[in-house]
Coordinates of C-alpha atoms in Angstrom, one line a residue:
M167 CA 136.9 146.7 139.5
K168 CA 140.7 146.7 140.0
K169 CA 141.9 149.2 142.7
V170 CA 144.0 152.1 141.2
G171 CA 147.5 152.2 142.8
F172 CA 149.1 155.4 144.0
F173 CA 151.6 155.4 141.2
Q174 CA 148.7 155.3 138.7
S175 CA 146.4 157.7 140.5
V176 CA 145.4 161.2 139.5
R177 CA 146.8 162.3 142.9
L178 CA 150.4 161.5 141.9
K179 CA 149.9 163.1 138.5
L180 CA 148.6 166.3 140.0
T181 CA 151.5 166.3 142.5
L182 CA 154.0 165.8 139.7
V183 CA 152.4 168.6 137.8
Y184 CA 152.8 170.9 140.9
I185 CA 156.4 169.9 141.3
L186 CA 157.2 170.3 137.6
L187 CA 155.6 173.7 137.5
L188 CA 157.6 174.6 140.6
L189 CA 160.8 173.3 139.1
L190 CA 160.2 175.2 136.0
G191 CA 159.6 178.4 137.9
I192 CA 162.6 177.9 140.0
Q193 CA 164.8 177.1 137.0
V194 CA 163.6 180.1 135.1
I195 CA 164.0 182.4 138.1
G196 CA 167.3 180.8 139.1
S197 CA 168.7 180.9 135.6
Y198 CA 167.7 184.6 135.2
F199 CA 169.0 185.6 138.6
V200 CA 172.3 183.7 138.5
G201 CA 172.9 184.9 134.9
K202 CA 172.3 188.5 135.9
L203 CA 174.3 188.1 139.1
E204 CA 177.2 186.6 137.2
D205 CA 177.1 189.5 134.8
Q206 CA 176.9 192.0 137.7
L207 CA 179.7 190.4 139.6
E208 CA 181.9 190.2 136.6
A209 CA 181.1 193.8 135.8
N210 CA 181.9 194.9 139.3
F211 CA 185.1 192.8 139.3
E212 CA 186.2 194.3 136.0
E213 CA 185.4 197.8 137.1
S214 CA 187.3 197.2 140.3
I215 CA 190.4 195.8 138.5
E216 CA 190.3 198.6 135.9
G217 CA 190.1 201.2 138.7
R218 CA 193.0 199.8 140.5
M219 CA 195.0 199.4 137.3
R220 CA 194.3 203.0 136.4
S221 CA 195.7 204.0 139.8
L222 CA 198.8 201.9 139.1
T223 CA 199.3 203.4 135.7
Y224 CA 198.9 206.9 137.1
S225 CA 201.7 206.1 139.7
L226 CA 203.8 204.7 136.9
Q227 CA 203.2 207.8 134.8
N228 CA 204.5 209.9 137.6
T229 CA 207.5 207.6 138.0
F230 CA 208.3 207.8 134.3
E231 CA 208.0 211.6 134.3
T232 CA 210.1 212.2 137.5
E233 CA 213.5 213.8 136.9
R234 CA 216.4 212.0 138.4
G235 CA 219.9 213.0 139.4
E236 CA 222.9 210.8 139.3
S237 CA 222.5 209.9 142.9
D238 CA 218.7 209.0 142.6
P239 CA 217.5 205.4 142.1
S240 CA 217.1 204.3 138.5
L241 CA 213.7 204.2 136.7
Q242 CA 213.7 200.4 136.7
S243 CA 214.2 200.3 140.5
D244 CA 211.4 202.8 141.1
V245 CA 209.1 200.8 138.8
Q246 CA 210.0 197.5 140.5
S247 CA 209.5 199.1 143.9
L248 CA 206.2 200.4 142.9
I249 CA 205.1 197.0 141.6
N250 CA 206.2 195.3 144.7
D251 CA 204.3 197.8 146.8
F252 CA 201.1 197.1 144.7
D253 CA 199.5 194.5 147.0
E254 CA 196.2 193.3 145.5
N255 CA 194.9 189.8 146.3
D256 CA 192.9 189.5 143.0
I257 CA 195.7 190.6 140.8
H258 CA 198.5 188.0 141.2
K259 CA 200.5 188.7 138.1
L260 CA 202.0 192.0 136.9
Q261 CA 204.6 193.0 134.3
V262 CA 205.7 196.4 133.1
V263 CA 207.0 196.5 129.6
N264 CA 208.7 199.7 128.2
S265 CA 208.2 201.1 124.8
S266 CA 211.0 198.9 123.5
S267 CA 208.9 195.8 124.5
R268 CA 211.4 195.0 127.2
I269 CA 210.3 193.9 130.7
I270 CA 211.4 196.4 133.3
A271 CA 209.5 195.1 136.3
T272 CA 207.6 191.9 137.2
D273 CA 205.7 190.5 140.1
G274 CA 203.7 187.3 141.1
G275 CA 202.8 184.0 139.5
D276 CA 205.2 182.3 137.2
F277 CA 207.0 185.6 136.4
T278 CA 210.6 185.8 137.8
Y279 CA 213.1 188.6 138.2
S280 CA 215.2 186.8 135.6
D281 CA 212.6 187.9 133.0
V282 CA 213.5 191.6 133.6
G283 CA 215.3 193.0 130.5
K284 CA 213.9 190.4 128.2
K285 CA 211.8 191.3 125.3
T286 CA 208.2 190.2 125.3
N287 CA 206.1 189.1 122.3
D288 CA 202.7 189.1 124.0
A289 CA 200.1 190.3 121.6
K290 CA 198.1 192.3 124.2
V291 CA 201.2 194.1 125.3
L292 CA 202.2 194.9 121.8
R293 CA 198.7 196.2 120.9
A294 CA 198.8 198.4 124.1
L295 CA 202.2 199.9 123.1
I296 CA 201.3 200.4 119.5
Y297 CA 197.6 201.4 119.7
G298 CA 197.4 202.6 123.2
N299 CA 194.3 200.4 124.0
T300 CA 193.4 196.8 124.4
D301 CA 190.3 194.8 125.5
P302 CA 190.9 192.5 128.4
E303 CA 189.4 189.0 128.1
I304 CA 188.6 186.0 130.3
M305 CA 191.1 183.2 129.9
Q306 CA 191.5 179.8 131.6
H307 CA 194.7 178.9 133.3
P308 CA 196.2 175.9 131.5
V309 CA 197.2 174.1 134.7
S310 CA 194.6 174.9 137.4
G311 CA 191.7 175.6 135.1
D312 CA 190.8 178.8 136.9
R313 CA 189.4 181.7 135.0
L314 CA 191.6 184.8 134.7
W315 CA 190.9 188.4 133.7
V316 CA 193.8 189.1 131.4
G317 CA 194.7 192.4 129.8
A318 CA 197.4 195.1 129.1
I319 CA 197.0 198.8 129.9
P320 CA 199.3 201.5 128.4
V321 CA 201.2 204.0 130.5
T322 CA 201.0 207.3 128.6
A323 CA 202.5 210.7 129.1
S324 CA 200.5 213.4 130.7
N325 CA 199.9 215.2 127.4
G326 CA 199.0 211.8 125.8
D327 CA 201.6 212.2 123.0
E328 CA 203.8 209.4 124.2
I329 CA 203.4 205.8 125.5
Y330 CA 206.0 205.2 128.2
A331 CA 205.1 201.5 128.8
A332 CA 202.4 198.9 129.1
V333 CA 201.2 197.1 132.2
Y334 CA 200.3 193.4 131.7
F335 CA 198.0 191.9 134.4
E336 CA 196.3 188.7 135.3
A337 CA 193.4 188.9 137.8
D338 CA 192.0 185.7 139.5
M339 CA 188.2 185.5 139.0
S340 CA 187.7 182.4 141.2
N341 CA 186.1 184.3 144.0
I342 CA 183.3 185.4 141.7
Y343 CA 182.5 181.8 140.7
N344 CA 182.9 180.5 144.2
Q345 CA 180.2 183.0 145.2
L346 CA 178.1 181.9 142.3
Q347 CA 178.5 178.3 143.3
E348 CA 177.5 179.0 146.9
I349 CA 174.5 180.9 145.6
N350 CA 173.6 177.9 143.3
S351 CA 174.0 175.6 146.3
I352 CA 171.6 177.8 148.2
F353 CA 169.2 177.7 145.3
A354 CA 169.5 173.9 145.1
Q355 CA 168.7 173.5 148.8
G356 CA 165.8 175.9 148.6
T357 CA 164.5 174.1 145.5
L358 CA 164.7 170.7 147.4
L359 CA 162.9 172.2 150.3
A360 CA 160.3 173.8 148.1
I361 CA 159.8 170.5 146.2
T362 CA 159.3 168.7 149.5
V363 CA 156.8 171.2 150.8
T364 CA 155.1 171.4 147.4
A365 CA 154.9 167.6 147.2
L366 CA 153.2 167.4 150.6
L367 CA 150.9 170.3 149.8
G368 CA 150.3 168.8 146.3
I369 CA 149.2 165.5 147.8
L370 CA 146.9 167.3 150.2
M371 CA 145.5 169.5 147.5
A372 CA 145.2 166.6 145.0
R373 CA 143.4 164.7 147.7
T374 CA 140.7 167.4 147.8
I375 CA 140.2 166.7 144.1
T376 CA 140.6 163.0 144.0
K377 CA 138.5 162.2 147.1
P378 CA 135.2 163.3 145.5
L379 CA 136.3 161.5 142.3
S380 CA 137.0 158.3 144.3
E381 CA 133.6 158.6 145.9
M382 CA 132.0 159.0 142.5
R383 CA 133.9 155.9 141.3
R384 CA 132.8 153.9 144.3
Q385 CA 129.2 155.1 143.8
A386 CA 129.4 154.2 140.1
Q387 CA 130.5 150.6 141.1
I388 CA 127.5 150.4 143.5
M389 CA 125.2 151.7 140.8
A390 CA 126.5 149.0 138.5
T391 CA 125.1 146.4 140.9
G392 CA 121.6 148.0 140.7
D393 CA 121.8 149.8 144.1
F394 CA 120.7 153.5 143.7
S395 CA 120.0 154.2 147.3
Q396 CA 123.3 155.9 148.1
K397 CA 124.5 159.3 147.0
V398 CA 127.8 161.2 146.6
T399 CA 128.7 163.7 149.3
V400 CA 129.0 167.2 147.8
H401 CA 132.0 169.0 149.4
G402 CA 131.7 172.4 147.7
N403 CA 130.2 174.5 145.0
D404 CA 133.1 174.4 142.6
E405 CA 133.3 172.4 139.4
I406 CA 133.8 169.1 141.3
G407 CA 130.9 170.0 143.6
Q408 CA 128.7 170.6 140.6
L409 CA 129.9 167.3 139.1
G410 CA 128.8 165.6 142.3
V411 CA 125.4 167.3 142.1
T412 CA 125.1 166.2 138.5
F413 CA 126.2 162.7 139.5
N414 CA 123.5 162.5 142.1
D415 CA 120.9 163.7 139.6
L416 CA 122.1 161.0 137.2
N417 CA 121.7 158.5 140.1
D418 CA 118.1 159.6 140.6
K419 CA 117.2 159.5 136.9
L420 CA 118.8 156.1 136.5
K421 CA 116.9 154.8 139.6
L422 CA 113.7 156.1 138.0
S423 CA 114.6 154.7 134.6
Q424 CA 115.5 151.3 136.1
A425 CA 112.2 151.2 138.0
T426 CA 110.3 152.1 134.9
T427 CA 112.2 149.5 132.8
E428 CA 111.8 146.9 135.5
G429 CA 108.1 147.6 135.7
E430 CA 107.7 147.4 131.9
R431 CA 109.8 144.2 131.9
R432 CA 107.6 142.6 134.6
K433 CA 104.5 143.7 132.7
L434 CA 105.9 142.2 129.5
S435 CA 106.9 139.0 131.3
S436 CA 103.5 138.8 132.9
V437 CA 101.7 139.4 129.6
L438 CA 103.9 136.8 127.8
S439 CA 103.4 134.3 130.7
N440 CA 99.7 134.7 130.9
M441 CA 98.9 134.9 127.2
S442 CA 97.1 131.9 125.8
D443 CA 98.9 132.4 122.5
G444 CA 102.5 131.5 122.0
V445 CA 105.0 134.2 121.3
I446 CA 108.4 133.7 119.7
A447 CA 110.9 136.5 119.1
T448 CA 113.9 136.2 116.7
D449 CA 116.8 138.4 115.6
R450 CA 117.1 139.7 112.1
L451 CA 118.7 136.4 111.0
G452 CA 115.8 134.3 112.3
A453 CA 117.5 132.9 115.3
I454 CA 115.1 132.4 118.3
T455 CA 115.9 134.8 121.2
L456 CA 112.7 134.7 123.3
M457 CA 109.8 132.3 123.7
N458 CA 107.0 132.1 126.3
A459 CA 105.5 129.0 127.9
P460 CA 102.4 128.6 125.6
A461 CA 104.7 128.6 122.6
S462 CA 106.9 126.0 124.2
K463 CA 103.9 123.9 124.9
L464 CA 102.6 124.2 121.3
I465 CA 105.8 123.2 119.6
G466 CA 106.7 120.6 122.2
Q467 CA 110.2 122.0 123.0
S468 CA 111.6 124.2 125.8
F469 CA 113.2 127.6 125.2
E470 CA 116.6 126.1 126.1
E471 CA 116.3 123.5 123.4
V472 CA 115.4 126.0 120.6
Q473 CA 117.4 129.1 121.7
G474 CA 119.6 130.2 118.8
Q475 CA 118.0 127.9 116.3
S476 CA 116.3 129.0 113.1
L477 CA 112.5 129.8 113.3
I478 CA 112.1 128.2 109.8
D479 CA 113.5 124.9 111.1
I480 CA 111.6 124.9 114.4
L481 CA 108.2 125.5 112.7
D482 CA 109.1 123.3 109.7
L483 CA 108.6 126.0 107.2
T484 CA 111.3 124.9 104.7
D485 CA 108.6 123.9 102.2
Q486 CA 106.9 127.3 102.4
M487 CA 110.0 129.6 102.4
N488 CA 113.7 129.5 101.9
E489 CA 114.9 132.6 103.7
I490 CA 113.7 134.3 106.9
S491 CA 113.2 137.6 105.0
E492 CA 110.2 136.1 103.1
I493 CA 108.2 136.2 106.4
E494 CA 107.5 139.9 105.7
T495 CA 105.4 139.0 102.7
V496 CA 103.7 136.0 104.2
G497 CA 101.9 137.7 107.1
S498 CA 100.2 134.6 108.5
M499 CA 99.8 130.9 107.7
I500 CA 98.4 127.7 109.1
I501 CA 101.0 125.2 110.2
D502 CA 100.2 121.5 110.5
L503 CA 102.2 120.0 113.5
S504 CA 100.0 117.0 113.8
S505 CA 101.4 113.7 114.9
D506 CA 100.2 110.1 114.7
D507 CA 98.5 110.4 118.1
Q508 CA 97.2 114.0 118.0
Q509 CA 96.0 116.6 115.5
L510 CA 97.6 120.0 115.9
L511 CA 97.0 123.0 113.7
I512 CA 98.7 126.2 114.5
K513 CA 98.1 129.7 113.0
A514 CA 101.3 131.7 112.9
N515 CA 101.1 135.5 112.6
F516 CA 104.4 137.1 111.6
S517 CA 105.3 140.8 112.2
V518 CA 108.5 142.7 111.8
V519 CA 110.4 144.5 114.6
E520 CA 112.1 147.7 113.6
D521 CA 114.8 149.7 115.4
E522 CA 114.9 153.5 115.9
N523 CA 116.2 153.9 112.4
E524 CA 113.2 152.0 111.0
E525 CA 115.4 149.2 109.9
M526 CA 114.4 145.5 110.4
N527 CA 115.8 144.2 113.6
G528 CA 113.9 140.9 114.1
F529 CA 110.6 139.2 113.9
I530 CA 107.7 138.4 116.3
T531 CA 105.7 135.3 115.7
V532 CA 102.4 134.8 117.5
L533 CA 101.2 131.2 117.6
S534 CA 97.5 130.2 118.1
D535 CA 96.1 126.7 118.4
V536 CA 93.3 126.6 115.8
T537 CA 92.8 122.9 115.9
E538 CA 89.4 123.2 117.6
Q539 CA 88.4 126.1 115.3
E540 CA 89.4 124.2 112.2
R541 CA 87.5 121.2 113.6
V542 CA 84.4 123.2 114.3
A543 CA 84.7 124.8 110.8
E544 CA 85.0 121.3 109.3
E545 CA 82.1 120.1 111.3
R546 CA 80.1 123.1 110.2
R547 CA 80.9 122.3 106.6
E548 CA 80.0 118.6 107.2
F549 CA 76.8 119.7 109.0
V550 CA 75.7 121.8 106.1
S551 CA 76.6 119.0 103.7
N552 CA 74.7 116.4 105.8
V553 CA 71.6 118.6 106.3
S554 CA 71.6 119.2 102.5
H555 CA 71.9 115.5 101.9
E556 CA 69.4 114.5 104.5
L557 CA 66.8 116.9 103.1
R558 CA 67.6 116.2 99.4
T559 CA 66.9 112.4 99.8
P560 CA 63.2 112.7 101.0
L561 CA 62.6 115.7 98.7
T562 CA 63.9 113.7 95.7
T563 CA 61.7 110.8 96.7
M564 CA 58.6 113.0 97.2
R565 CA 59.3 114.7 93.9
S566 CA 59.5 111.4 92.1
Y567 CA 56.2 110.1 93.6
L568 CA 54.4 113.4 93.1
E569 CA 55.5 113.5 89.4
A570 CA 54.2 110.0 89.0
L571 CA 50.9 111.0 90.6
T572 CA 50.8 114.1 88.4
D573 CA 51.4 112.0 85.3
G574 CA 48.2 110.0 86.1
A575 CA 49.1 107.6 88.8
W576 CA 46.6 109.4 91.1
E577 CA 43.8 107.7 89.1
D578 CA 45.1 104.2 90.0
K579 CA 43.3 103.4 93.3
E580 CA 45.9 100.8 94.3
I581 CA 49.1 102.7 93.5
A582 CA 47.9 106.3 94.5
P583 CA 47.5 105.5 98.2
Q584 CA 50.9 103.9 98.3
F585 CA 52.6 106.9 96.6
L586 CA 50.8 109.3 99.0
G587 CA 51.8 107.2 102.0
V588 CA 55.5 107.4 100.9
A589 CA 55.2 111.1 100.5
Q590 CA 53.6 111.4 103.9
N591 CA 56.3 109.3 105.5
E592 CA 59.0 111.4 103.9
T593 CA 57.3 114.6 105.0
D594 CA 57.1 113.3 108.6
R595 CA 60.8 112.4 108.3
M596 CA 61.7 115.9 107.2
I597 CA 59.5 117.4 110.0
R598 CA 61.4 115.3 112.6
L599 CA 64.7 116.3 111.0
V600 CA 63.8 120.0 111.1
N601 CA 62.5 119.7 114.7
D602 CA 65.7 118.0 115.8
L603 CA 67.7 120.7 114.1
L604 CA 65.7 123.4 115.8
Q605 CA 66.3 121.7 119.1
L606 CA 70.0 121.5 118.6
S607 CA 70.1 125.1 117.5
K608 CA 68.4 126.2 120.7
M609 CA 70.8 124.1 122.7
D610 CA 73.8 125.7 121.0
R611 CA 72.4 129.1 121.8
K612 CA 71.8 128.0 125.4
D613 CA 68.2 129.1 124.7
T614 CA 66.4 126.0 126.1
G615 CA 65.5 126.3 129.8
L616 CA 65.6 123.1 131.8
F617 CA 62.6 122.6 134.1
K618 CA 64.3 120.5 136.7
E619 CA 62.5 118.7 139.5
K620 CA 63.3 116.0 142.0
V621 CA 62.7 112.6 140.4
E622 CA 63.1 109.1 141.7
F623 CA 65.0 107.7 138.6
V624 CA 64.6 104.0 139.0
G625 CA 60.8 104.2 139.0
H626 CA 60.9 106.7 136.1
F627 CA 63.2 104.3 134.2
H628 CA 60.8 101.4 134.8
H629 CA 58.0 103.6 133.4
V630 CA 59.9 104.4 130.2
I631 CA 61.0 100.7 129.7
D632 CA 57.4 99.6 130.3
R633 CA 56.3 101.9 127.5
F634 CA 58.7 100.3 125.0
D635 CA 58.0 96.8 126.4
M636 CA 54.3 97.2 125.4
H637 CA 55.3 97.5 121.8
R638 CA 58.4 95.5 121.6
H639 CA 58.9 92.7 119.1
E640 CA 58.3 89.3 120.5
N641 CA 61.7 88.0 119.5
I642 CA 63.5 90.8 121.5
T643 CA 64.0 90.3 125.3
F644 CA 64.2 93.2 127.8
K645 CA 66.4 92.5 130.8
R646 CA 66.3 94.8 133.8
E647 CA 69.1 95.1 136.3
L648 CA 68.1 98.2 138.2
S649 CA 69.0 99.2 141.7
E650 CA 66.5 98.2 144.4
Q651 CA 67.1 101.4 146.4
E652 CA 65.6 104.7 145.4
L653 CA 67.9 107.0 143.5
F654 CA 66.9 110.6 143.4
V655 CA 68.1 113.1 140.7
W656 CA 67.4 116.7 139.9
I657 CA 66.5 116.6 136.3
D658 CA 64.2 117.9 133.5
K659 CA 62.0 114.8 133.3
D660 CA 60.9 115.4 129.7
K661 CA 64.5 115.9 128.4
I662 CA 65.8 112.8 130.2
T663 CA 62.9 110.8 128.9
Q664 CA 63.8 112.0 125.4
V665 CA 67.4 110.7 126.0
L666 CA 66.1 107.4 127.1
D667 CA 63.8 107.2 124.2
N668 CA 66.6 107.9 121.7
I669 CA 68.9 105.3 123.2
I670 CA 66.3 102.6 123.6
S671 CA 65.0 103.2 120.1
N672 CA 68.5 102.7 118.7
A673 CA 68.9 99.5 120.8
V674 CA 65.6 98.1 119.5
K675 CA 66.4 99.1 115.9
Y676 CA 69.8 97.4 115.8
S677 CA 69.0 94.4 118.0
P678 CA 68.9 91.1 116.0
E679 CA 66.1 88.6 116.3
G680 CA 66.3 86.8 119.6
G681 CA 68.5 89.5 121.0
T682 CA 68.4 90.9 124.5
I683 CA 68.5 94.5 125.6
T684 CA 69.8 95.0 129.1
F685 CA 68.9 98.0 131.2
R686 CA 71.0 99.0 134.3
A687 CA 70.9 101.8 136.8
E688 CA 73.1 102.0 139.9
S689 CA 74.7 104.5 142.3
K690 CA 78.5 104.9 141.8
K691 CA 80.6 107.6 143.5
K692 CA 77.7 110.0 144.1
Q693 CA 76.7 109.6 140.5
L694 CA 73.8 107.8 138.9
L695 CA 75.2 105.4 136.2
V696 CA 72.8 104.3 133.6
S697 CA 73.6 101.8 130.8
I698 CA 71.6 100.3 127.9
S699 CA 73.1 97.4 126.1
D700 CA 72.1 95.6 122.9
Q701 CA 73.5 92.5 121.1
G702 CA 73.5 94.1 117.7
L703 CA 76.3 94.2 115.1
G704 CA 78.4 96.7 117.1
M705 CA 80.8 99.0 115.4
P706 CA 84.6 99.5 114.9
S707 CA 86.5 100.9 117.9
N708 CA 87.6 103.9 115.9
T709 CA 84.0 105.0 115.2
V710 CA 82.6 104.6 118.8
D711 CA 83.3 108.2 119.9
K712 CA 81.9 109.6 116.6
I713 CA 78.4 108.3 117.1
F714 CA 77.5 111.3 119.2
D715 CA 78.4 113.7 116.3
R716 CA 75.6 115.2 114.3
F717 CA 74.5 113.1 111.3
Y718 CA 77.1 110.5 111.9
R719 CA 75.9 106.9 111.0
V720 CA 77.9 103.8 111.1
D721 CA 75.6 102.2 108.5
K722 CA 74.1 105.1 106.6
A723 CA 71.9 103.1 104.3
R724 CA 70.3 101.0 107.1
S725 CA 69.8 104.1 109.3
R726 CA 67.9 105.9 106.6
E727 CA 65.8 102.9 105.9
M728 CA 64.8 102.9 109.6
G729 CA 63.8 106.5 109.4
G730 CA 66.5 107.9 111.7
T731 CA 67.7 111.6 111.4
G732 CA 71.2 111.0 112.7
L733 CA 70.7 113.6 115.4
G734 CA 69.3 111.5 118.2
L735 CA 72.5 110.8 120.0
A736 CA 73.8 114.3 119.4
I737 CA 70.7 115.7 121.1
S738 CA 71.1 113.2 123.9
R739 CA 74.7 114.3 124.5
E740 CA 73.7 118.0 124.7
I741 CA 70.9 117.2 127.2
I742 CA 73.1 115.0 129.4
E743 CA 75.9 117.6 129.4
A744 CA 73.3 120.3 130.3
H745 CA 72.5 118.2 133.4
H746 CA 76.3 118.2 134.3
G747 CA 76.6 114.5 133.3
Q748 CA 78.6 112.5 130.8
I749 CA 77.6 110.1 128.0
W750 CA 79.8 107.6 126.2
A751 CA 79.6 104.2 124.4
H752 CA 81.4 100.9 124.4
S753 CA 81.1 98.6 121.4
K754 CA 82.7 95.6 119.7
E755 CA 81.9 94.4 116.2
G756 CA 79.6 91.4 116.3
K757 CA 79.0 91.8 120.1
G758 CA 76.7 94.7 120.4
T759 CA 76.9 98.2 121.8
T760 CA 76.4 99.7 125.3
I761 CA 75.5 103.4 125.9
F762 CA 76.4 104.8 129.3
F763 CA 75.5 108.1 130.9
T764 CA 75.8 109.6 134.3
L765 CA 73.7 112.1 136.3
P766 CA 74.5 113.8 139.7
L767 CA 72.6 112.2 142.6
I768 CA 70.9 114.3 145.2
N769 CA 72.8 114.3 148.5
Q770 CA 71.4 111.6 150.8
K771 CA 71.6 113.9 153.9
R772 CA 69.8 116.7 152.2
R773 CA 67.1 114.3 151.0
K774 CA 66.5 113.1 154.6
R775 CA 66.3 116.7 155.9
K776 CA 63.6 117.4 153.4

């Protein structure tokens, strides 16, 4: 965050507020004080001038009323002498005008003795002579600009019946305003000093306010980085101190909130990462905002590749819906994302995410791989269909022959035994089928216990082959390529014998005349590897892995003619896998088929210790 400069800081603003308040106070006080002082000085000055002028008029009154002989000085001389003796620094202009408006004496300023005897037309003098009163007023000198107190005072008789003359005066008021100017200068200096002191004190006072605020600002910057370990120092119990306490409480609550949020985020991240199902989150417009690893694996694209793209486009739902809002009504659906190499069926469950106002804010899509489930369901349907078909065929045959016997064929001694023989064969076939189904059902429920024992496999394999060799067709050759060393395995002897019987029986059934069946058993990477090969018709490469499925037949018509149930290899796979082995086949059309299976060998060292 950018550092706040001094000229932009609260400290400067508070200091300016202090200074402005001080200036406002000084201005109000100064204006009031100076105004009152000026009025008082002017009043004192006017009172002083009026007092001195009253004294002068009293002297002039006595002069006018004095009786004079022929040898005494004239009235004009006495008045002029009295004016000359009137020495006042403030009053620098005087004129005495008699009742006839003629100047009889003058002194000071631009008045000269040549004016004596002249008639004056001054309005103030005339009002004083006529009305006996006039109000002095402040006037400005036209040349110097000084303010003057100008007026005219009448000289009346003792009895007040006669006005002898009028005295015109001009008093200089510059001393008053010089004093006011000096006082204003003192105020200005005091104001400057007060502003300086106030600025220093304001900065210090503002610092006591801004320092805690700066600490809170610095702590807020630290909190923004996720560090809640530090706290603000509380300097007092005032409002700022209480703000600091509140700030520290906020810090603690944010720390707890962040820890809670982080814990929940980690839990959510762990849940999403460890879920076997894929999760995709979108905004309200359907743009992808979150996706976990299983979802990325299912759709074959990383989160970076699909972020911001439409969910409808990514899941290829354009045929099922046009707008993302239709997801609310869909609920769930099966999406086929199969390719040429792999089948992939995904079940998508859609749910709506609402905000605190219960308004739609986005969607959550949970993806589950249901390929295996669908395959199992399809196999189950095929299994039921195959069982029904396998049972219907012998039952139909038996019904036909029994109906023929019922209709009278039982009386025919040649045909009746044949019909009964067919019915018996079909019954045996159904019994074998039911027994195989029961065995598979037990294996599916893990209900068949294996009675394992230590068996030397090569000798046991020879014994099984010998049993088939005793009844083999003369035009089929058995070729044994078995290991000369003893190979010990831990097996259920009867179950493995059943596996060998199933495989050898199929090899005998599908071997052509003059064909050879080859038997091999050898040790390979701590495993017993057994193979049984025939030279029959073989099968297409795309059907080899299916021969271990239940009821699967490459040539269905021929298999039924040979009495097979279609469950032999399926049972063999279950038995081998129960022994922790593997079974598979190799085949080429016209070149025969080889069935392989492996079994774990008993450790050689353990066998020697025993």
